[in-house]
């Protein structure tokens, strides 16, 4: 692995415009990635190492086909005890390194009836309900506070790109609403019913703040949830993080092909 200065030089000469932040158990989904340089989160001042199993804490510069790409293998979460500023650290670093298009992936619980474990959902919008002052969060550049309604922070253009990438691997993907909750506890069945009534199709503990931060920095954002379980009360049995990682292992290959298809279409 390189120092931050060497890694930055490598990134400057390759000139990637697209970055992917990979969620729980997803670090190795890009099977055909050609790695040219890497950096540990530990070597970036202010970026904590992820403590959650399944998040490796490495930043990789590589090529997917002909396209240069930055991959963040793992993220840090608010529930690990980090401030929101630290949660947004990888996204700020990506923007500093010249990234213009960001794909965020996560593991999530399915609430929409068609979201079975093993399926994938494109994020069309989110309910950012992770903190009381959520609506005082970063505001998209060009969208000042208190000036009327706020559009979805997820790019409609990139939703279509993900749909096409899905079709190219034989999947018709649902585009839905992601509810971001603080965690680390999973929800109660009553909370899942409440989220459903509020319009959520999937629930997870990441992504929304990173998305909002990226938008505030002028970065176009897309996101995918890998559904690892049905929301609490929607299926038999109880849920833990090991089940999430186990189901992730089964989705990995399809998720990798979807990401590669996205990157190819977005281009450099
Ligand atoms: N709830 C919240 N976060 C999650 C879930 C869930 O059911 N599954 C994976 N991440």
mmCIF file of C-alpha atoms and ligand atoms in Angstrom:
data_model
loop_
_atom_site.group_PDB
_atom_site.id
_atom_site.type_symbol
_atom_site.label_atom_id
_atom_site.label_comp_id
_atom_site.label_asym_id
_atom_site.label_seq_id
_atom_site.Cartn_x
_atom_site.Cartn_y
_atom_site.Cartn_z
ATOM 1 C CA UNK A 1 0.000 0.000 0.000
ATOM 2 C CA UNK A 2 1.120 3.547 -0.725
ATOM 3 C CA UNK A 3 1.379 6.761 1.275
ATOM 4 C CA UNK A 4 -1.342 9.371 0.782
ATOM 5 C CA UNK A 5 1.049 11.551 -1.282
ATOM 6 C CA UNK A 6 2.052 8.687 -3.622
ATOM 7 C CA UNK A 7 -1.543 7.495 -3.930
ATOM 8 C CA UNK A 8 -2.689 11.031 -4.789
ATOM 9 C CA UNK A 9 -0.033 11.218 -7.535
ATOM 10 C CA UNK A 10 -1.187 7.863 -8.956
ATOM 11 C CA UNK A 11 -4.804 9.081 -8.928
ATOM 12 C CA UNK A 12 -3.840 12.342 -10.622
ATOM 13 C CA UNK A 13 -2.115 10.538 -13.459
ATOM 14 C CA UNK A 14 -4.935 7.978 -14.001
ATOM 15 C CA UNK A 15 -7.668 10.669 -13.681
ATOM 16 C CA UNK A 16 -10.657 8.601 -12.467
ATOM 17 C CA UNK A 17 -13.977 10.479 -12.490
ATOM 18 C CA UNK A 18 -16.059 7.694 -10.907
ATOM 19 C CA UNK A 19 -15.835 6.240 -7.389
ATOM 20 C CA UNK A 20 -17.676 3.383 -5.721
ATOM 21 C CA UNK A 21 -18.169 3.083 -1.944
ATOM 22 C CA UNK A 22 -18.785 -0.581 -1.119
ATOM 23 C CA UNK A 23 -20.887 -1.637 1.867
ATOM 24 C CA UNK A 24 -20.943 -4.621 4.249
ATOM 25 C CA UNK A 25 -19.298 -7.751 2.866
ATOM 26 C CA UNK A 26 -18.944 -6.144 -0.574
ATOM 27 C CA UNK A 27 -15.214 -5.274 -0.583
ATOM 28 C CA UNK A 28 -14.310 -7.884 -3.180
ATOM 29 C CA UNK A 29 -17.328 -7.720 -5.508
ATOM 30 C CA UNK A 30 -15.377 -6.279 -8.444
ATOM 31 C CA UNK A 31 -13.777 -9.523 -9.591
ATOM 32 C CA UNK A 32 -12.325 -8.111 -12.828
ATOM 33 C CA UNK A 33 -10.818 -4.957 -11.353
ATOM 34 C CA UNK A 34 -7.176 -4.371 -12.266
ATOM 35 C CA UNK A 35 -5.605 -2.736 -9.220
ATOM 36 C CA UNK A 36 -2.867 -0.178 -9.804
ATOM 37 C CA UNK A 37 -2.503 1.422 -6.352
ATOM 38 C CA UNK A 38 -4.043 1.270 -2.887
ATOM 39 C CA UNK A 39 -4.181 3.174 0.356
ATOM 40 C CA UNK A 40 -5.359 2.259 3.866
ATOM 41 C CA UNK A 41 -7.976 4.460 5.562
ATOM 42 C CA UNK A 42 -5.403 4.493 8.405
ATOM 43 C CA UNK A 43 -3.027 6.529 6.217
ATOM 44 C CA UNK A 44 -5.526 9.326 5.628
ATOM 45 C CA UNK A 45 -5.548 11.902 8.441
ATOM 46 C CA UNK A 46 -9.023 12.042 10.028
ATOM 47 C CA UNK A 47 -10.318 8.865 8.357
ATOM 48 C CA UNK A 48 -10.982 6.143 10.964
ATOM 49 C CA UNK A 49 -10.589 2.444 10.148
ATOM 50 C CA UNK A 50 -13.974 0.684 9.933
ATOM 51 C CA UNK A 51 -14.596 -1.549 12.963
ATOM 52 C CA UNK A 52 -17.461 -3.582 11.489
ATOM 53 C CA UNK A 53 -16.785 -7.083 10.169
ATOM 54 C CA UNK A 54 -17.003 -7.096 6.363
ATOM 55 C CA UNK A 55 -15.566 -3.575 5.927
ATOM 56 C CA UNK A 56 -11.871 -3.673 5.049
ATOM 57 C CA UNK A 57 -10.929 0.037 5.049
ATOM 58 C CA UNK A 58 -8.876 0.216 1.862
ATOM 59 C CA UNK A 59 -9.038 2.645 -1.044
ATOM 60 C CA UNK A 60 -8.111 1.129 -4.386
ATOM 61 C CA UNK A 61 -7.253 2.796 -7.673
ATOM 62 C CA UNK A 62 -7.902 0.456 -10.561
ATOM 63 C CA UNK A 63 -9.430 -0.147 -13.951
ATOM 64 C CA UNK A 64 -12.747 -1.789 -14.727
ATOM 65 C CA UNK A 65 -12.284 -2.539 -18.433
ATOM 66 C CA UNK A 66 -10.743 0.692 -19.797
ATOM 67 C CA UNK A 67 -12.269 2.930 -17.132
ATOM 68 C CA UNK A 68 -10.165 4.240 -14.231
ATOM 69 C CA UNK A 69 -12.013 3.969 -10.954
ATOM 70 C CA UNK A 70 -11.626 4.643 -7.223
ATOM 71 C CA UNK A 71 -13.046 1.983 -4.916
ATOM 72 C CA UNK A 72 -13.622 2.540 -1.212
ATOM 73 C CA UNK A 73 -13.684 -0.913 0.352
ATOM 74 C CA UNK A 74 -15.845 -0.299 3.381
ATOM 75 C CA UNK A 75 -17.119 2.782 5.151
ATOM 76 C CA UNK A 76 -17.481 4.102 8.668
ATOM 77 C CA UNK A 77 -20.888 4.417 10.275
ATOM 78 C CA UNK A 78 -22.450 6.809 12.757
ATOM 79 C CA UNK A 79 -23.318 3.814 14.975
ATOM 80 C CA UNK A 80 -19.611 3.008 15.387
ATOM 81 C CA UNK A 81 -19.406 6.197 17.422
ATOM 82 C CA UNK A 82 -18.063 8.480 14.691
ATOM 83 C CA UNK A 83 -19.202 12.014 14.018
ATOM 84 C CA UNK A 84 -21.116 12.700 10.812
ATOM 85 C CA UNK A 85 -18.047 14.567 9.542
ATOM 86 C CA UNK A 86 -16.003 11.354 9.825
ATOM 87 C CA UNK A 87 -18.791 9.330 8.173
ATOM 88 C CA UNK A 88 -18.528 11.718 5.213
ATOM 89 C CA UNK A 89 -14.695 11.538 5.164
ATOM 90 C CA UNK A 90 -14.376 9.046 2.249
ATOM 91 C CA UNK A 91 -16.817 11.073 0.147
ATOM 92 C CA UNK A 92 -14.942 14.331 0.811
ATOM 93 C CA UNK A 93 -11.683 12.612 -0.097
ATOM 94 C CA UNK A 94 -13.249 11.303 -3.336
ATOM 95 C CA UNK A 95 -14.417 14.819 -4.262
ATOM 96 C CA UNK A 96 -10.946 16.240 -3.418
ATOM 97 C CA UNK A 97 -9.443 13.634 -5.768
ATOM 98 C CA UNK A 98 -11.587 14.879 -8.661
ATOM 99 C CA UNK A 99 -14.486 12.400 -8.562
ATOM 100 C CA UNK A 100 -17.648 13.609 -10.344
ATOM 101 C CA UNK A 101 -19.844 10.473 -10.165
ATOM 102 C CA UNK A 102 -20.293 8.434 -7.003
ATOM 103 C CA UNK A 103 -21.950 5.030 -6.650
ATOM 104 C CA UNK A 104 -22.779 4.079 -3.047
ATOM 105 C CA UNK A 105 -23.700 0.490 -2.206
ATOM 106 C CA UNK A 106 -25.086 -0.909 1.025
ATOM 107 C CA UNK A 107 -26.710 -3.907 2.655
ATOM 108 C CA UNK A 108 -30.339 -3.284 3.545
ATOM 109 C CA UNK A 109 -33.490 -4.902 4.852
ATOM 110 C CA UNK A 110 -36.312 -5.267 2.313
ATOM 111 C CA UNK A 111 -39.690 -3.702 3.141
ATOM 112 C CA UNK A 112 -41.334 -3.657 -0.312
ATOM 113 C CA UNK A 113 -43.016 -7.059 -0.801
ATOM 114 C CA UNK A 114 -40.970 -7.860 -3.910
ATOM 115 C CA UNK A 115 -37.619 -7.283 -2.175
ATOM 116 C CA UNK A 116 -36.585 -10.778 -1.139
ATOM 117 C CA UNK A 117 -33.169 -11.533 0.363
ATOM 118 C CA UNK A 118 -30.712 -11.669 -2.529
ATOM 119 C CA UNK A 119 -32.437 -8.991 -4.592
ATOM 120 C CA UNK A 120 -31.094 -5.514 -5.366
ATOM 121 C CA UNK A 121 -32.790 -2.102 -5.307
ATOM 122 C CA UNK A 122 -31.783 1.150 -7.001
ATOM 123 C CA UNK A 123 -32.223 4.147 -4.680
ATOM 124 C CA UNK A 124 -34.587 6.713 -6.187
ATOM 125 C CA UNK A 125 -34.755 8.853 -3.026
ATOM 126 C CA UNK A 126 -34.330 8.493 0.713
ATOM 127 C CA UNK A 127 -35.895 9.210 4.073
ATOM 128 C CA UNK A 128 -32.962 10.655 5.970
ATOM 129 C CA UNK A 129 -34.165 10.016 9.479
ATOM 130 C CA UNK A 130 -30.885 9.283 11.223
ATOM 131 C CA UNK A 131 -30.799 12.376 13.427
ATOM 132 C CA UNK A 132 -33.139 15.031 14.755
ATOM 133 C CA UNK A 133 -31.541 17.832 12.721
ATOM 134 C CA UNK A 134 -31.350 15.756 9.530
ATOM 135 C CA UNK A 135 -32.992 18.448 7.457
ATOM 136 C CA UNK A 136 -30.220 20.855 8.482
ATOM 137 C CA UNK A 137 -27.688 18.608 6.752
ATOM 138 C CA UNK A 138 -25.534 19.460 3.739
ATOM 139 C CA UNK A 139 -27.532 21.146 0.980
ATOM 140 C CA UNK A 140 -26.856 20.335 -2.675
ATOM 141 C CA UNK A 141 -24.745 22.944 -4.409
ATOM 142 C CA UNK A 142 -27.019 25.223 -6.399
ATOM 143 C CA UNK A 143 -29.913 24.431 -4.049
ATOM 144 C CA UNK A 144 -29.741 26.965 -1.209
ATOM 145 C CA UNK A 145 -31.595 26.450 2.077
ATOM 146 C CA UNK A 146 -35.190 27.637 2.489
ATOM 147 C CA UNK A 147 -35.859 28.024 -1.226
ATOM 148 C CA UNK A 148 -38.739 25.711 -1.955
ATOM 149 C CA UNK A 149 -38.722 21.982 -2.391
ATOM 150 C CA UNK A 150 -35.615 19.863 -2.624
ATOM 151 C CA UNK A 151 -35.289 17.288 -5.407
ATOM 152 C CA UNK A 152 -34.160 13.729 -4.722
ATOM 153 C CA UNK A 153 -30.378 13.765 -4.230
ATOM 154 C CA UNK A 154 -30.084 10.644 -6.433
ATOM 155 C CA UNK A 155 -29.551 11.458 -10.087
ATOM 156 C CA UNK A 156 -32.547 10.375 -12.246
ATOM 157 C CA UNK A 157 -30.075 9.969 -15.121
ATOM 158 C CA UNK A 158 -27.979 7.522 -13.089
ATOM 159 C CA UNK A 159 -31.104 5.630 -11.966
ATOM 160 C CA UNK A 160 -31.694 4.945 -15.665
ATOM 161 C CA UNK A 161 -28.047 3.945 -16.154
ATOM 162 C CA UNK A 162 -28.410 1.423 -13.309
ATOM 163 C CA UNK A 163 -31.669 0.111 -14.804
ATOM 164 C CA UNK A 164 -29.893 -0.474 -18.124
ATOM 165 C CA UNK A 165 -26.936 -2.103 -16.380
ATOM 166 C CA UNK A 166 -29.456 -4.336 -14.565
ATOM 167 C CA UNK A 167 -31.140 -5.353 -17.813
ATOM 168 C CA UNK A 168 -27.755 -6.229 -19.303
ATOM 169 C CA UNK A 169 -27.387 -8.890 -16.585
ATOM 170 C CA UNK A 170 -30.991 -10.041 -16.998
ATOM 171 C CA UNK A 171 -32.498 -8.214 -13.997
ATOM 172 C CA UNK A 172 -35.369 -5.731 -13.925
ATOM 173 C CA UNK A 173 -34.437 -3.744 -10.813
ATOM 174 C CA UNK A 174 -36.933 -1.893 -8.637
ATOM 175 C CA UNK A 175 -36.120 1.759 -7.977
ATOM 176 C CA UNK A 176 -37.298 2.572 -4.484
ATOM 177 C CA UNK A 177 -37.002 4.624 -1.323
ATOM 178 C CA UNK A 178 -34.265 3.894 1.229
ATOM 179 C CA UNK A 179 -34.931 4.743 4.872
ATOM 180 C CA UNK A 180 -31.694 5.612 6.684
ATOM 181 C CA UNK A 181 -31.796 4.821 10.413
ATOM 182 C CA UNK A 182 -29.032 5.202 12.999
ATOM 183 C CA UNK A 183 -28.703 1.567 14.100
ATOM 184 C CA UNK A 184 -26.907 -0.443 15.278
ATOM 185 C CA UNK A 185 -30.085 -2.209 16.497
ATOM 186 C CA UNK A 186 -32.281 -3.635 13.812
ATOM 187 C CA UNK A 187 -35.831 -2.344 13.798
ATOM 188 C CA UNK A 188 -38.838 -3.708 15.641
ATOM 189 C CA UNK A 189 -41.726 -5.088 13.545
ATOM 190 C CA UNK A 190 -43.760 -1.996 14.501
ATOM 191 C CA UNK A 191 -40.971 0.286 13.263
ATOM 192 C CA UNK A 192 -40.866 -1.575 9.949
ATOM 193 C CA UNK A 193 -44.657 -1.153 9.570
ATOM 194 C CA UNK A 194 -44.254 2.566 10.334
ATOM 195 C CA UNK A 195 -41.453 2.886 7.757
ATOM 196 C CA UNK A 196 -43.619 1.107 5.168
ATOM 197 C CA UNK A 197 -46.471 3.528 5.846
ATOM 198 C CA UNK A 198 -44.009 6.399 5.435
ATOM 199 C CA UNK A 199 -43.113 5.115 1.971
ATOM 200 C CA UNK A 200 -39.863 3.211 2.592
ATOM 201 C CA UNK A 201 -39.043 0.217 0.388
ATOM 202 C CA UNK A 202 -35.791 -0.723 2.160
ATOM 203 C CA UNK A 203 -34.026 0.185 5.405
ATOM 204 C CA UNK A 204 -30.353 0.501 6.312
ATOM 205 C CA UNK A 205 -27.821 2.352 8.427
ATOM 206 C CA UNK A 206 -25.665 4.229 5.936
ATOM 207 C CA UNK A 207 -25.607 5.998 2.567
ATOM 208 C CA UNK A 208 -27.937 8.994 3.110
ATOM 209 C CA UNK A 209 -25.421 11.323 4.775
ATOM 210 C CA UNK A 210 -22.689 10.357 2.302
ATOM 211 C CA UNK A 211 -25.103 11.051 -0.546
ATOM 212 C CA UNK A 212 -26.113 14.447 0.837
ATOM 213 C CA UNK A 213 -22.466 15.409 1.382
ATOM 214 C CA UNK A 214 -21.504 14.372 -2.149
ATOM 215 C CA UNK A 215 -24.366 16.442 -3.587
ATOM 216 C CA UNK A 216 -23.223 19.460 -1.556
ATOM 217 C CA UNK A 217 -19.833 19.077 -3.267
ATOM 218 C CA UNK A 218 -21.384 18.953 -6.746
ATOM 219 C CA UNK A 219 -20.917 15.182 -7.201
ATOM 220 C CA UNK A 220 -23.652 13.215 -9.042
ATOM 221 C CA UNK A 221 -24.837 10.253 -6.930
ATOM 222 C CA UNK A 222 -26.338 6.822 -7.537
ATOM 223 C CA UNK A 223 -26.849 4.051 -4.995
ATOM 224 C CA UNK A 224 -27.770 0.379 -4.788
ATOM 225 C CA UNK A 225 -29.083 -1.635 -1.847
ATOM 226 C CA UNK A 226 -28.260 -5.319 -1.718
ATOM 227 C CA UNK A 227 -31.195 -6.809 0.170
ATOM 228 C CA UNK A 228 -29.869 -9.232 2.769
ATOM 229 C CA UNK A 229 -33.067 -9.872 4.711
ATOM 230 C CA UNK A 230 -36.703 -8.934 4.970
ATOM 231 C CA UNK A 231 -37.419 -6.168 7.476
ATOM 232 C CA UNK A 232 -38.257 -7.260 11.030
ATOM 233 C CA UNK A 233 -41.617 -8.982 11.300
ATOM 234 C CA UNK A 234 -41.902 -9.618 7.547
ATOM 235 C CA UNK A 235 -40.455 -13.134 7.729
ATOM 236 C CA UNK A 236 -39.890 -15.937 10.229
ATOM 237 C CA UNK A 237 -36.869 -15.944 12.509
ATOM 238 C CA UNK A 238 -34.505 -13.335 13.900
ATOM 239 C CA UNK A 239 -31.755 -11.405 12.217
ATOM 240 C CA UNK A 240 -28.076 -10.737 12.872
ATOM 241 C CA UNK A 241 -25.054 -9.324 11.072
ATOM 242 C CA UNK A 242 -23.736 -12.829 10.209
ATOM 243 C CA UNK A 243 -26.908 -13.557 8.221
ATOM 244 C CA UNK A 244 -26.360 -10.269 6.408
ATOM 245 C CA UNK A 245 -22.796 -11.293 5.453
ATOM 246 C CA UNK A 246 -23.926 -14.795 4.442
ATOM 247 C CA UNK A 247 -26.611 -13.519 2.060
ATOM 248 C CA UNK A 248 -24.167 -10.897 0.756
ATOM 249 C CA UNK A 249 -21.822 -13.685 -0.280
ATOM 250 C CA UNK A 250 -24.612 -14.983 -2.557
ATOM 251 C CA UNK A 251 -25.312 -11.562 -4.156
ATOM 252 C CA UNK A 252 -21.659 -10.620 -4.632
ATOM 253 C CA UNK A 253 -21.196 -11.810 -8.202
ATOM 254 C CA UNK A 254 -24.374 -10.154 -9.537
ATOM 255 C CA UNK A 255 -23.634 -6.946 -7.659
ATOM 256 C CA UNK A 256 -20.121 -6.907 -9.143
ATOM 257 C CA UNK A 257 -21.485 -7.303 -12.665
ATOM 258 C CA UNK A 258 -24.067 -4.572 -12.047
ATOM 259 C CA UNK A 259 -21.370 -2.168 -10.805
ATOM 260 C CA UNK A 260 -19.089 -3.014 -13.758
ATOM 261 C CA UNK A 261 -22.015 -2.372 -16.156
ATOM 262 C CA UNK A 262 -22.690 0.966 -14.455
ATOM 263 C CA UNK A 263 -19.046 2.040 -14.642
ATOM 264 C CA UNK A 264 -18.801 1.052 -18.291
ATOM 265 C CA UNK A 265 -21.900 3.110 -19.148
ATOM 266 C CA UNK A 266 -20.901 6.162 -17.114
ATOM 267 C CA UNK A 267 -17.463 5.967 -18.745
ATOM 268 C CA UNK A 268 -14.459 8.027 -17.796
HETATM 269 N N1 LIG B 1 -32.282 -3.013 9.013
HETATM 270 C C1 LIG B 1 -31.337 -2.058 9.046
HETATM 271 N N2 LIG B 1 -30.154 -2.196 8.447
HETATM 272 C C2 LIG B 1 -29.922 -3.339 7.770
HETATM 273 C C3 LIG B 1 -30.877 -4.367 7.701
HETATM 274 C C4 LIG B 1 -32.129 -4.178 8.356
HETATM 275 O O1 LIG B 1 -33.024 -5.047 8.338
HETATM 276 N N3 LIG B 1 -30.330 -5.370 6.957
HETATM 277 C C5 LIG B 1 -29.076 -4.947 6.580
HETATM 278 N N4 LIG B 1 -28.830 -3.727 7.076
#
